[in-house]
XYZ file of C-alpha atoms in Angstrom:
368
model
C 1.060 -4.293 76.126
C -2.523 -5.512 76.511
C -5.039 -2.796 75.575
C -8.819 -2.818 75.872
C -11.213 -0.333 74.246
C -14.681 0.239 75.697
C -17.406 1.398 73.284
C -21.202 1.311 73.289
C -21.704 -0.663 70.076
C -19.909 -1.741 66.905
C -22.614 -0.602 64.506
C -26.331 0.070 64.171
C -28.501 2.999 65.232
C -26.633 5.704 67.105
C -23.267 4.441 65.912
C -21.065 7.499 65.461
C -17.607 8.817 64.748
C -16.142 7.892 68.140
C -17.076 4.238 67.672
C -15.599 4.253 64.178
C -12.297 5.723 65.348
C -12.066 3.223 68.211
C -12.468 0.292 65.827
C -9.957 1.687 63.319
C -7.407 2.265 66.095
C -8.038 -1.167 67.592
C -7.300 -2.775 64.219
C -4.058 -0.829 63.823
C -2.794 -1.199 67.409
C -3.429 -4.939 67.192
C -0.471 -5.152 64.796
C 1.866 -4.374 67.699
C -0.140 -5.166 70.860
C -2.780 -7.532 72.179
C -6.090 -5.690 71.773
C -9.591 -6.355 73.115
C -12.710 -4.422 72.135
C -15.626 -4.498 74.588
C -19.040 -3.300 73.414
C -22.088 -3.079 75.652
C -24.821 -3.661 73.071
C -25.425 -6.192 70.321
C -25.233 -4.665 66.859
C -24.068 -5.373 63.345
C -20.495 -4.667 62.350
C -19.972 -1.313 60.655
C -16.225 -1.855 60.166
C -14.506 -5.173 59.696
C -12.452 -5.987 62.770
C -9.012 -7.470 62.398
C -8.710 -11.131 63.358
C -6.103 -9.941 65.870
C -8.728 -7.924 67.775
C -10.822 -9.911 70.257
C -14.347 -8.493 70.383
C -16.424 -9.173 73.491
C -20.062 -8.040 73.584
C -20.962 -7.664 77.259
C -24.658 -8.176 76.511
C -23.873 -11.758 75.454
C -22.632 -12.546 78.968
C -24.700 -10.321 81.258
C -28.498 -10.285 81.584
C -29.035 -6.583 82.190
C -31.289 -5.537 85.079
C -34.190 -3.185 84.442
C -32.887 -0.231 86.435
C -30.010 1.899 85.229
C -27.957 1.756 88.420
C -28.053 -2.056 88.452
C -26.984 -2.163 84.803
C -23.981 0.038 85.608
C -23.002 -2.231 88.506
C -23.347 -5.335 86.311
C -21.192 -3.881 83.561
C -18.483 -2.703 85.944
C -18.378 -6.070 87.710
C -18.035 -7.916 84.405
C -15.296 -5.577 83.189
C -13.342 -5.930 86.418
C -13.451 -9.733 86.209
C -12.293 -9.659 82.590
C -9.516 -7.128 83.172
C -8.049 -9.331 85.913
C -8.396 -12.542 83.922
C -6.970 -11.018 80.709
C -4.232 -9.118 82.573
C -5.056 -5.887 80.763
C -2.455 -3.137 81.070
C -4.601 -0.225 79.857
C -8.366 0.242 79.731
C -9.570 3.008 77.380
C -13.057 4.495 77.651
C -13.764 5.772 74.153
C -16.176 8.673 74.952
C -16.698 10.377 78.280
C -19.532 7.952 79.117
C -17.326 4.921 78.496
C -14.570 6.606 80.505
C -16.702 6.122 83.628
C -16.548 2.360 83.093
C -12.815 2.509 82.368
C -12.142 4.241 85.693
C -14.498 2.065 87.761
C -13.290 -1.063 86.005
C -9.666 -0.375 86.917
C -9.970 1.015 90.466
C -7.620 -0.664 92.970
C -6.011 -2.768 90.261
C -2.827 -2.730 88.201
C -4.777 -1.773 85.058
C -4.310 1.841 83.957
C -7.412 3.815 82.964
C -7.429 6.279 80.064
C -10.428 8.553 79.562
C -11.217 10.285 76.269
C -13.171 13.362 75.218
C -14.639 12.957 71.723
C -16.781 16.096 71.405
C -16.991 19.675 72.700
C -16.836 19.397 76.524
C -18.711 22.678 76.879
C -21.710 21.302 74.974
C -21.851 17.648 76.046
C -22.857 15.901 78.170
C -26.116 17.725 78.790
C -27.034 18.498 82.363
C -25.120 19.676 85.419
C -24.947 16.282 87.147
C -23.636 14.528 84.047
C -20.870 17.108 83.688
C -19.891 16.810 87.353
C -19.603 13.035 86.930
C -17.533 13.498 83.747
C -15.168 15.894 85.505
C -14.692 13.531 88.472
C -13.996 10.649 86.096
C -11.322 12.664 84.278
C -9.662 13.547 87.596
C -9.585 9.892 88.644
C -8.326 8.557 85.313
C -4.607 7.845 84.972
C -4.552 9.561 81.582
C -6.862 11.519 79.280
C -6.823 11.872 75.484
C -8.422 14.927 73.875
C -9.101 15.574 70.197
C -8.435 19.303 70.317
C -6.335 21.846 72.182
C -9.449 23.855 73.078
C -11.037 20.710 74.508
C -7.976 20.099 76.653
C -7.904 23.710 77.895
C -11.510 23.452 79.067
C -10.379 21.348 82.042
C -8.291 22.231 85.148
C -4.504 22.160 84.991
C -4.216 18.855 86.892
C -6.183 17.115 84.170
C -4.283 18.908 81.409
C -0.916 17.854 82.857
C -1.664 14.136 82.580
C -3.380 14.420 79.191
C -2.457 14.652 75.528
C -4.090 15.812 72.280
C -4.369 13.303 69.426
C -6.493 14.023 66.360
C -8.531 11.416 64.511
C -6.894 9.229 61.879
C -8.031 8.999 58.277
C -8.590 5.572 56.846
C -5.738 3.892 55.014
C -8.259 2.637 52.437
C -9.123 5.805 50.525
C -10.334 6.285 46.940
C -8.158 8.241 44.479
C -8.036 12.011 44.792
C -10.401 13.960 42.533
C -8.463 15.544 39.688
C -8.927 19.075 38.347
C -11.977 19.547 36.141
C -13.796 16.399 37.279
C -16.254 17.906 39.767
C -20.030 17.500 39.483
C -22.541 20.239 40.209
C -23.463 18.971 43.654
C -22.838 20.090 47.221
C -22.610 17.238 49.734
C -22.489 16.412 53.400
C -22.652 13.148 55.356
C -23.417 13.012 59.060
C -25.932 11.987 61.712
C -29.160 13.953 61.260
C -29.182 15.499 64.717
C -29.681 19.100 65.968
C -25.933 19.418 66.637
C -25.253 19.255 62.894
C -27.547 22.224 62.057
C -28.547 20.769 58.692
C -31.345 23.313 58.342
C -28.753 26.096 58.100
C -27.021 24.190 55.293
C -30.342 23.846 53.475
C -31.021 27.579 53.820
C -27.516 28.430 52.584
C -27.956 26.133 49.602
C -31.212 27.896 48.700
C -29.224 31.133 48.451
C -26.744 29.395 46.113
C -29.666 28.145 44.014
C -30.755 31.680 43.133
C -27.496 32.243 41.237
C -26.767 28.639 40.264
C -29.996 26.657 39.819
C -28.082 23.802 38.188
C -26.643 22.666 41.542
C -28.143 20.052 43.862
C -27.572 19.337 47.554
C -27.107 15.746 48.727
C -27.336 14.982 52.447
C -26.313 11.455 53.438
C -27.224 10.177 56.884
C -29.836 8.996 59.326
C -30.995 10.308 62.677
C -33.760 11.772 64.795
C -34.308 14.806 62.542
C -34.844 12.931 59.290
C -38.625 13.383 59.103
C -38.415 16.977 60.302
C -35.870 17.813 57.596
C -37.897 16.041 54.912
C -40.902 18.151 55.850
C -38.804 21.324 55.829
C -37.482 20.546 52.340
C -41.036 19.956 51.072
C -42.165 23.200 52.685
C -39.617 25.336 50.836
C -40.349 23.584 47.535
C -36.900 22.099 46.934
C -37.659 18.387 46.657
C -36.025 18.252 43.220
C -32.870 20.064 44.308
C -32.228 18.771 47.845
C -31.985 15.056 48.531
C -31.941 13.270 51.904
C -30.206 9.952 51.291
C -29.364 7.057 53.618
C -25.841 6.459 54.860
C -23.710 4.441 52.468
C -20.698 2.208 52.758
C -17.676 3.513 50.853
C -19.432 6.870 50.566
C -16.261 8.719 49.573
C -16.147 6.839 46.289
C -19.555 8.322 45.470
C -18.706 11.859 46.567
C -15.122 12.287 45.422
C -16.212 14.246 42.334
C -18.592 16.636 44.137
C -18.050 20.395 43.985
C -17.784 20.862 47.765
C -18.306 19.240 51.152
C -19.984 21.302 53.887
C -20.124 20.787 57.660
C -22.564 23.184 59.338
C -22.253 21.861 62.914
C -22.891 23.918 66.025
C -20.137 21.967 67.806
C -17.815 19.037 67.129
C -14.687 17.378 68.429
C -12.886 16.751 65.175
C -15.302 15.824 62.424
C -14.416 12.509 60.781
C -16.479 13.525 57.770
C -14.420 16.714 57.426
C -11.130 14.791 57.510
C -12.374 12.195 55.043
C -13.641 14.861 52.640
C -10.314 16.689 52.786
C -8.381 13.457 52.316
C -9.927 12.878 48.886
C -9.467 16.487 47.798
C -12.997 17.810 48.240
C -13.135 21.592 48.737
C -14.252 21.671 52.366
C -16.302 24.345 54.123
C -16.801 24.098 57.897
C -18.222 26.158 60.690
C -15.508 27.336 63.069
C -17.251 25.602 65.932
C -16.159 24.575 69.408
C -14.082 22.655 70.417
C -11.847 24.033 67.660
C -11.313 20.876 65.612
C -12.008 22.528 62.253
C -9.700 25.421 63.170
C -6.905 22.983 64.008
C -7.108 21.300 60.608
C -8.179 24.103 58.255
C -6.204 27.183 57.304
C -9.055 29.165 55.809
C -8.462 29.984 52.159
C -5.646 27.463 51.793
C -6.962 23.951 52.436
C -10.593 24.762 53.245
C -12.890 27.576 54.332
C -14.109 28.437 57.836
C -17.349 30.318 58.533
C -18.952 31.475 61.811
C -21.312 29.107 63.622
C -24.971 29.735 62.814
C -24.245 32.296 60.069
C -26.320 31.261 57.059
C -25.244 34.198 54.886
C -21.536 33.519 55.446
C -21.996 29.837 54.707
C -23.850 30.613 51.483
C -21.146 33.110 50.459
C -18.435 30.505 51.052
C -20.241 27.889 48.946
C -20.795 30.398 46.132
C -17.125 31.379 46.276
C -15.979 27.785 45.850
C -18.473 27.220 43.019
C -17.491 30.364 41.109
C -13.735 30.601 41.778
C -11.946 27.761 39.980
C -8.524 28.866 41.207
C -9.706 28.777 44.842
C -11.374 25.408 44.373
C -8.222 23.925 42.854
C -6.037 25.324 45.659
C -8.320 23.890 48.337
C -8.309 20.482 46.645
C -4.548 20.402 46.292
C -3.809 21.378 49.888
C -6.616 19.458 51.589
C -5.212 16.055 50.633
C -2.157 16.683 52.830
C -4.210 15.386 55.761
C -3.532 11.932 54.319
C -0.030 12.329 55.710
C -0.583 14.407 58.864
C -3.527 12.243 59.963
C -2.448 8.915 58.531
C -3.455 5.874 60.546
C 0.176 4.897 61.138
C 1.016 8.387 62.433
C -1.981 8.605 64.786
C -1.589 5.015 66.027
C 2.069 5.728 66.830
C 1.003 8.747 68.902
C -1.511 6.616 70.798
C 1.070 3.904 71.426
C 3.646 6.401 72.669
C 1.150 8.044 75.029
C -0.123 4.744 76.449
C 3.484 3.764 77.151
C 4.130 6.892 79.209
C 0.881 6.951 81.205
C 2.137 6.341 84.767
C 1.168 3.211 86.705
C -2.351 3.265 88.051
C -2.607 5.498 91.106
C -5.639 3.577 92.326
C -3.546 0.404 92.750
C -1.434 2.164 95.371
C -4.359 3.008 97.614
């Protein structure tokens, strides 16, 4: 089987969880299939690609026009030429935006198109027109992969019937699990600094923790459009010595594995890669129970993590305090969280992708 992934970029500014998962899956699927990875923009590698994966940056071959519609046409034309020349069996758009190119790039050809939804479909994309286009693309695609059951149920039955739900994999290259009694007095998170992540709520919840436990610090790793705004907010509440905004790091889990807790305060997510990675190394994990239900799928609250309502600062603070003060709870969460190493192992998730791609029916557009 010849498989091609479409993503925006392989690293750099704006590079997110969907891109990371696509590259990890491409590396793993390349062990059993011929895999191409098409990116639309030049950028630096964030993950080392396997030598078995052929990476093609469209921008190296196409001089993009100034207007958006012409750029879309140029990209689609290039993809269609490549799909025919490379005899690609399946074209995967890894995000709803990339799914548009997967569908247009495979129309009236023998190549099957698979669309994906990597976030909460009720929250993104923004704007009525963008959502209409997304919905049409999903109807035209030969198959659709969702991250969550709630995400799948958002769409009409005809789309659900040709779709599947596959969660994100965790990396095979993980640091050792944190052992009992090794935790440091720090609360951590790592994510893009964007409004979706609601970092200000996490800061406010941490300030409540500080009143009872002033020895703790909060470390926020990431970059994004809200960085300066958050820095100013931290200065305004007088917590510059307790709350630290730090840049993203490679191999970040090795630095955080001994932290007291990981917190995700998002307003919405697909399935948070950061959440899965934190759980996989045994970090007590606290997440908002946000749409599209990814945290709820992975966390049994009180057993392998804690769930709190979206936007509820007091509940988030109470959950953090509970983990900090209750050693038995913290140990139980650590012990059970690491089971995601098995349920979300790269081999397991790649096998599910391979099995689904095999059963996606032949392209309907080639019959027209």
